[in-house]
Amino acid sequence: MREEGAAPLVAPEGETPIVVLVRPQLPENIGTTARAMANGGLFHLRLVAPRDGWPKPRAWAAASGADRILDAAQLFDTVDAAVADCHRVIATCPRPRHVVIPVLTARAAATELRAINGGGQRVAILFGPERAGLEAEDLARADTLVRYPLNPQFSSLNLAQAVMVMAYEWWVAADATPPRLLQTHKTQVATKGELDNFMRHLTEELDASGFLRNAPKRDGMVRNLRHWFERGEITEQEVRTLHGVVAELSRGRMVRGRQEKDMLPQDEE
């Protein structure tokens, strides 16, 4: 039932978590769940007794190209059958009650999933029906529960959102993206030497214009200007632009006897 433009999703070798939707109600929610799985690098979907049957074209329409996950989805009548080949079963549960069992956040669960799958064991994550979530009998099949720390005044999630949280944590648990990057396009952060050169140019022109004429305050004013440029991760291109700004402000006139050629920045001479 794959549509044009479907993403070429291929599961990596080895074990990755299996998403098990228990008695899902709407085909659209199964489709958006597949989309969320693809976002987070989860590829294996199992369905337990979908209310409207399976397959349903509306699921593929809602999957936004995550067709391969739906194409390979497995259908089961019971939770027991869906997890029979798994070594571990984790269940999402907003309010665990009257049970003694480990309860993890999604982030902690992702770390544990990486360790379990890395050891060659198979893990299933159970997600309950949209309206009421997993029942007590479903939870009895799990050895670990996952609870998302959300706003206690409004912690309701739809099915795809619940899967997305878990898929995201699974992905970032092994992702090497630095937590902070400066996007510099085709330039790069200016060196301290380049900044010093600009500060000399700026200070000379400010002295010449009289802006720094208050001698007792001059050093402090120059330091403040330096702090401003130093803390901004200014790029080489921005430094060149600032040189041009300062040069244009002083170009075309005599300033205290200085010729125009004397006012050009060092790298323009």
Coordinates of C-alpha atoms in Angstrom, one line a residue:
M1 CA 0.0 0.0 0.0
R2 CA 3.0 2.2 -0.3
E3 CA 2.5 5.7 -1.8
E4 CA 4.7 7.7 -4.0
G5 CA 7.4 9.6 -2.1
A6 CA 7.7 7.0 0.7
A7 CA 10.9 7.3 2.7
P8 CA 13.5 4.5 2.2
L9 CA 13.4 3.4 5.8
V10 CA 15.6 0.4 6.6
A11 CA 16.1 -0.9 10.1
P12 CA 19.7 -1.2 11.2
E13 CA 21.2 -4.6 12.0
G14 CA 20.7 -5.9 15.5
E15 CA 17.9 -5.2 17.9
T16 CA 15.9 -2.0 18.2
P17 CA 12.8 -1.4 20.3
I18 CA 9.5 -2.8 19.1
V19 CA 6.5 -0.4 19.4
V20 CA 3.3 -2.3 20.3
L21 CA 0.0 -0.5 20.0
V22 CA -2.5 -2.2 22.1
R23 CA -6.1 -2.0 20.8
P24 CA -5.5 1.3 18.8
Q25 CA -8.8 2.9 17.8
L26 CA -8.1 5.1 14.7
P27 CA -6.1 4.1 11.6
E28 CA -5.0 7.8 11.4
N29 CA -3.3 7.4 14.8
I30 CA -1.5 4.3 13.7
G31 CA -0.2 6.3 10.7
T32 CA 1.0 9.2 12.7
T33 CA 2.6 6.8 15.1
A34 CA 4.6 5.3 12.2
R35 CA 5.7 8.8 11.3
A36 CA 6.8 9.5 14.9
M37 CA 8.7 6.2 14.9
A38 CA 10.5 7.1 11.7
N39 CA 11.5 10.5 13.2
G40 CA 13.2 8.7 16.1
G41 CA 14.7 5.7 14.3
L42 CA 12.3 3.1 15.5
F43 CA 11.2 0.6 12.7
H44 CA 9.3 -2.3 14.2
L45 CA 5.5 -1.9 14.8
R46 CA 3.1 -4.5 16.2
L47 CA -0.6 -4.0 16.5
V48 CA -2.8 -5.8 19.0
A49 CA -6.5 -6.0 18.0
P50 CA -7.0 -2.7 16.3
R51 CA -10.6 -1.6 16.7
D52 CA -11.2 -0.9 13.0
G53 CA -9.2 -3.9 11.7
W54 CA -6.1 -3.9 9.6
P55 CA -4.8 -2.8 7.1
K56 CA -6.6 0.6 6.6
P57 CA -5.6 3.0 3.8
R58 CA -6.2 6.0 6.1
A59 CA -3.2 4.9 8.1
W60 CA -0.9 5.2 5.1
A61 CA -2.4 8.6 4.2
A62 CA -1.5 9.9 7.7
A63 CA 2.0 8.4 7.8
S64 CA 3.7 11.2 5.7
G65 CA 6.0 8.7 3.9
A66 CA 6.7 6.3 6.8
D67 CA 5.0 3.6 4.6
R68 CA 7.6 0.9 5.1
I69 CA 6.9 0.8 8.9
L70 CA 3.2 0.2 8.1
D71 CA 4.0 -2.3 5.4
A72 CA 6.0 -4.4 7.8
A73 CA 3.6 -4.0 10.8
Q74 CA 2.6 -7.2 12.4
L75 CA -0.9 -8.0 13.6
F76 CA -1.7 -9.9 16.8
D77 CA -4.8 -10.9 18.7
T78 CA -3.4 -10.5 22.2
V79 CA -0.6 -8.8 24.1
D80 CA 0.8 -12.1 25.1
A81 CA 1.2 -13.1 21.5
A82 CA 2.7 -9.8 20.6
V83 CA 5.5 -10.0 23.2
A84 CA 6.1 -13.7 23.2
D85 CA 9.5 -13.5 21.5
C86 CA 10.7 -10.5 23.6
H87 CA 13.1 -10.7 26.6
R88 CA 11.8 -7.4 28.2
V89 CA 8.5 -5.5 28.1
I90 CA 8.2 -1.9 29.0
A91 CA 4.8 -0.3 29.3
T92 CA 3.9 3.4 29.3
C93 CA 1.6 4.3 32.1
P94 CA 0.6 7.8 33.3
R95 CA -0.5 6.7 36.8
P96 CA 1.0 3.5 38.1
R97 CA -1.0 2.3 41.1
H98 CA -1.0 -0.7 43.5
V99 CA 2.0 -2.3 41.9
V100 CA 5.6 -2.7 42.9
I101 CA 7.7 -2.3 39.8
P102 CA 10.5 -0.1 38.4
V103 CA 9.2 3.2 37.0
L104 CA 11.4 5.2 34.6
T105 CA 11.3 8.5 32.8
A106 CA 11.4 8.3 29.0
R107 CA 15.0 9.5 29.2
A108 CA 16.1 6.8 31.7
A109 CA 14.1 4.2 29.7
A110 CA 15.9 5.1 26.5
T111 CA 19.3 4.6 28.2
E112 CA 18.1 1.2 29.5
L113 CA 16.7 0.3 26.0
R114 CA 20.1 1.0 24.4
A115 CA 21.8 -1.2 26.9
I116 CA 19.3 -4.1 26.6
N117 CA 19.3 -4.0 22.8
G118 CA 23.1 -3.6 22.7
G119 CA 23.2 -6.9 24.6
G120 CA 21.2 -8.6 21.8
Q121 CA 17.9 -8.8 23.8
R122 CA 14.6 -7.9 22.3
V123 CA 12.4 -5.2 24.0
A124 CA 8.8 -4.3 23.4
I125 CA 7.2 -0.9 24.4
L126 CA 3.5 -1.1 25.0
F127 CA 1.2 1.9 24.3
G128 CA -2.4 1.7 25.3
P129 CA -5.6 2.7 23.5
E130 CA -6.3 6.4 22.9
R131 CA -9.2 6.7 25.3
A132 CA -8.2 4.9 28.4
G133 CA -4.6 3.7 28.1
L134 CA -3.4 0.2 29.1
E135 CA -5.5 -1.9 31.4
A136 CA -4.2 -3.7 34.5
E137 CA -3.9 -7.0 32.6
D138 CA -1.8 -5.3 29.9
L139 CA 0.5 -3.8 32.6
A140 CA 0.9 -7.2 34.2
R141 CA 2.9 -8.3 31.1
A142 CA 5.5 -5.6 31.7
D143 CA 8.6 -5.7 33.9
T144 CA 9.2 -1.9 33.8
L145 CA 6.9 1.1 33.5
V146 CA 7.6 4.4 31.8
R147 CA 6.0 7.6 33.1
Y148 CA 6.6 11.0 31.4
P149 CA 7.2 13.9 33.7
L150 CA 4.8 16.4 32.2
N151 CA 2.7 19.3 33.6
P152 CA 0.6 17.6 36.3
Q153 CA -2.3 20.0 35.5
F154 CA -2.4 18.8 31.9
S155 CA -0.4 15.6 31.0
S156 CA -2.7 14.2 28.3
L157 CA -1.0 13.0 25.1
N158 CA -2.4 11.5 22.0
L159 CA -1.0 8.2 20.8
A160 CA 1.5 9.6 18.3
Q161 CA 2.8 12.2 20.8
A162 CA 3.4 9.5 23.4
V163 CA 5.3 7.4 20.9
M164 CA 7.2 10.5 19.7
V165 CA 8.5 11.3 23.2
M166 CA 9.9 7.8 23.5
A167 CA 11.3 7.8 20.0
Y168 CA 13.0 11.1 20.5
E169 CA 14.7 10.0 23.7
W170 CA 15.8 6.8 22.0
W171 CA 17.4 8.7 19.2
V172 CA 19.2 11.4 21.3
A173 CA 20.5 8.7 23.7
A174 CA 23.0 7.8 21.0
D175 CA 23.1 11.1 19.1
A176 CA 26.4 12.9 18.9
T177 CA 25.0 16.3 17.9
P178 CA 26.6 19.0 20.2
P179 CA 24.1 20.6 22.5
R180 CA 25.0 24.1 21.2
L181 CA 26.3 25.2 17.8
L182 CA 27.0 28.6 16.2
Q183 CA 25.8 28.6 12.6
T184 CA 28.4 30.6 10.7
H185 CA 27.5 29.7 7.0
K186 CA 30.7 30.3 4.9
T187 CA 32.6 32.3 7.5
Q188 CA 34.0 31.3 10.9
V189 CA 34.4 32.9 14.3
A190 CA 37.0 35.7 14.3
T191 CA 40.3 35.1 16.1
K192 CA 41.4 37.3 19.0
G193 CA 44.0 38.8 16.7
E194 CA 41.3 39.9 14.2
L195 CA 39.2 41.4 17.0
D196 CA 42.3 43.2 18.3
N197 CA 43.0 44.7 14.9
F198 CA 39.4 45.9 14.6
M199 CA 39.4 47.3 18.2
R200 CA 42.6 49.3 17.3
H201 CA 40.9 50.6 14.2
L202 CA 37.7 51.5 16.1
T203 CA 39.6 53.1 19.0
E204 CA 41.7 55.3 16.7
E205 CA 38.6 56.6 14.9
L206 CA 36.8 57.2 18.2
D207 CA 39.9 59.1 19.5
A208 CA 40.0 61.1 16.3
S209 CA 36.3 62.0 16.4
G210 CA 36.5 63.1 20.0
F211 CA 34.2 60.4 21.4
L212 CA 36.9 59.2 23.8
R213 CA 37.9 62.7 24.9
N214 CA 37.1 62.2 28.6
A215 CA 40.5 60.8 29.6
P216 CA 39.5 59.4 33.1
K217 CA 36.7 57.4 31.4
R218 CA 38.5 56.5 28.2
D219 CA 39.9 53.1 29.3
G220 CA 36.6 51.9 30.8
M221 CA 34.7 52.9 27.7
V222 CA 37.2 51.0 25.5
R223 CA 36.9 47.9 27.7
N224 CA 33.1 48.1 27.5
L225 CA 33.3 48.1 23.7
R226 CA 35.7 45.2 23.8
H227 CA 33.4 43.2 26.1
W228 CA 30.5 43.8 23.7
F229 CA 32.3 42.4 20.7
E230 CA 34.1 39.6 22.6
R231 CA 31.0 38.0 24.1
G232 CA 29.0 37.9 20.8
E233 CA 31.0 35.2 18.9
I234 CA 31.5 37.7 16.2
T235 CA 32.5 36.2 12.8
E236 CA 35.3 37.2 10.4
Q237 CA 32.7 38.5 7.9
E238 CA 31.1 40.6 10.6
V239 CA 34.5 42.0 11.6
R240 CA 35.2 43.0 8.0
T241 CA 31.8 44.6 7.8
L242 CA 32.5 46.6 11.0
H243 CA 35.8 47.7 9.6
G244 CA 33.9 49.0 6.6
V245 CA 31.4 50.8 8.8
V246 CA 34.1 52.6 10.8
A247 CA 36.0 53.5 7.6
E248 CA 32.9 54.9 5.9
L249 CA 32.0 57.0 8.9
S250 CA 35.4 58.7 8.7
R251 CA 36.0 58.6 4.9
G252 CA 35.7 61.8 2.7
R253 CA 36.7 64.4 5.3
M254 CA 39.8 65.6 7.1
V255 CA 39.8 64.7 10.8
R256 CA 42.4 66.6 12.9
G257 CA 44.7 66.8 9.9
R258 CA 44.6 63.1 9.0
Q259 CA 44.4 62.2 5.3
E260 CA 41.8 59.7 4.0
K261 CA 44.4 57.1 3.3
D262 CA 45.4 57.1 6.9
M263 CA 41.9 56.1 8.0
L264 CA 41.7 52.9 6.0
P265 CA 41.8 49.6 8.1
Q266 CA 45.1 47.8 8.0
D267 CA 43.8 45.0 5.7
E268 CA 42.6 47.5 3.1
E269 CA 45.9 49.3 2.6

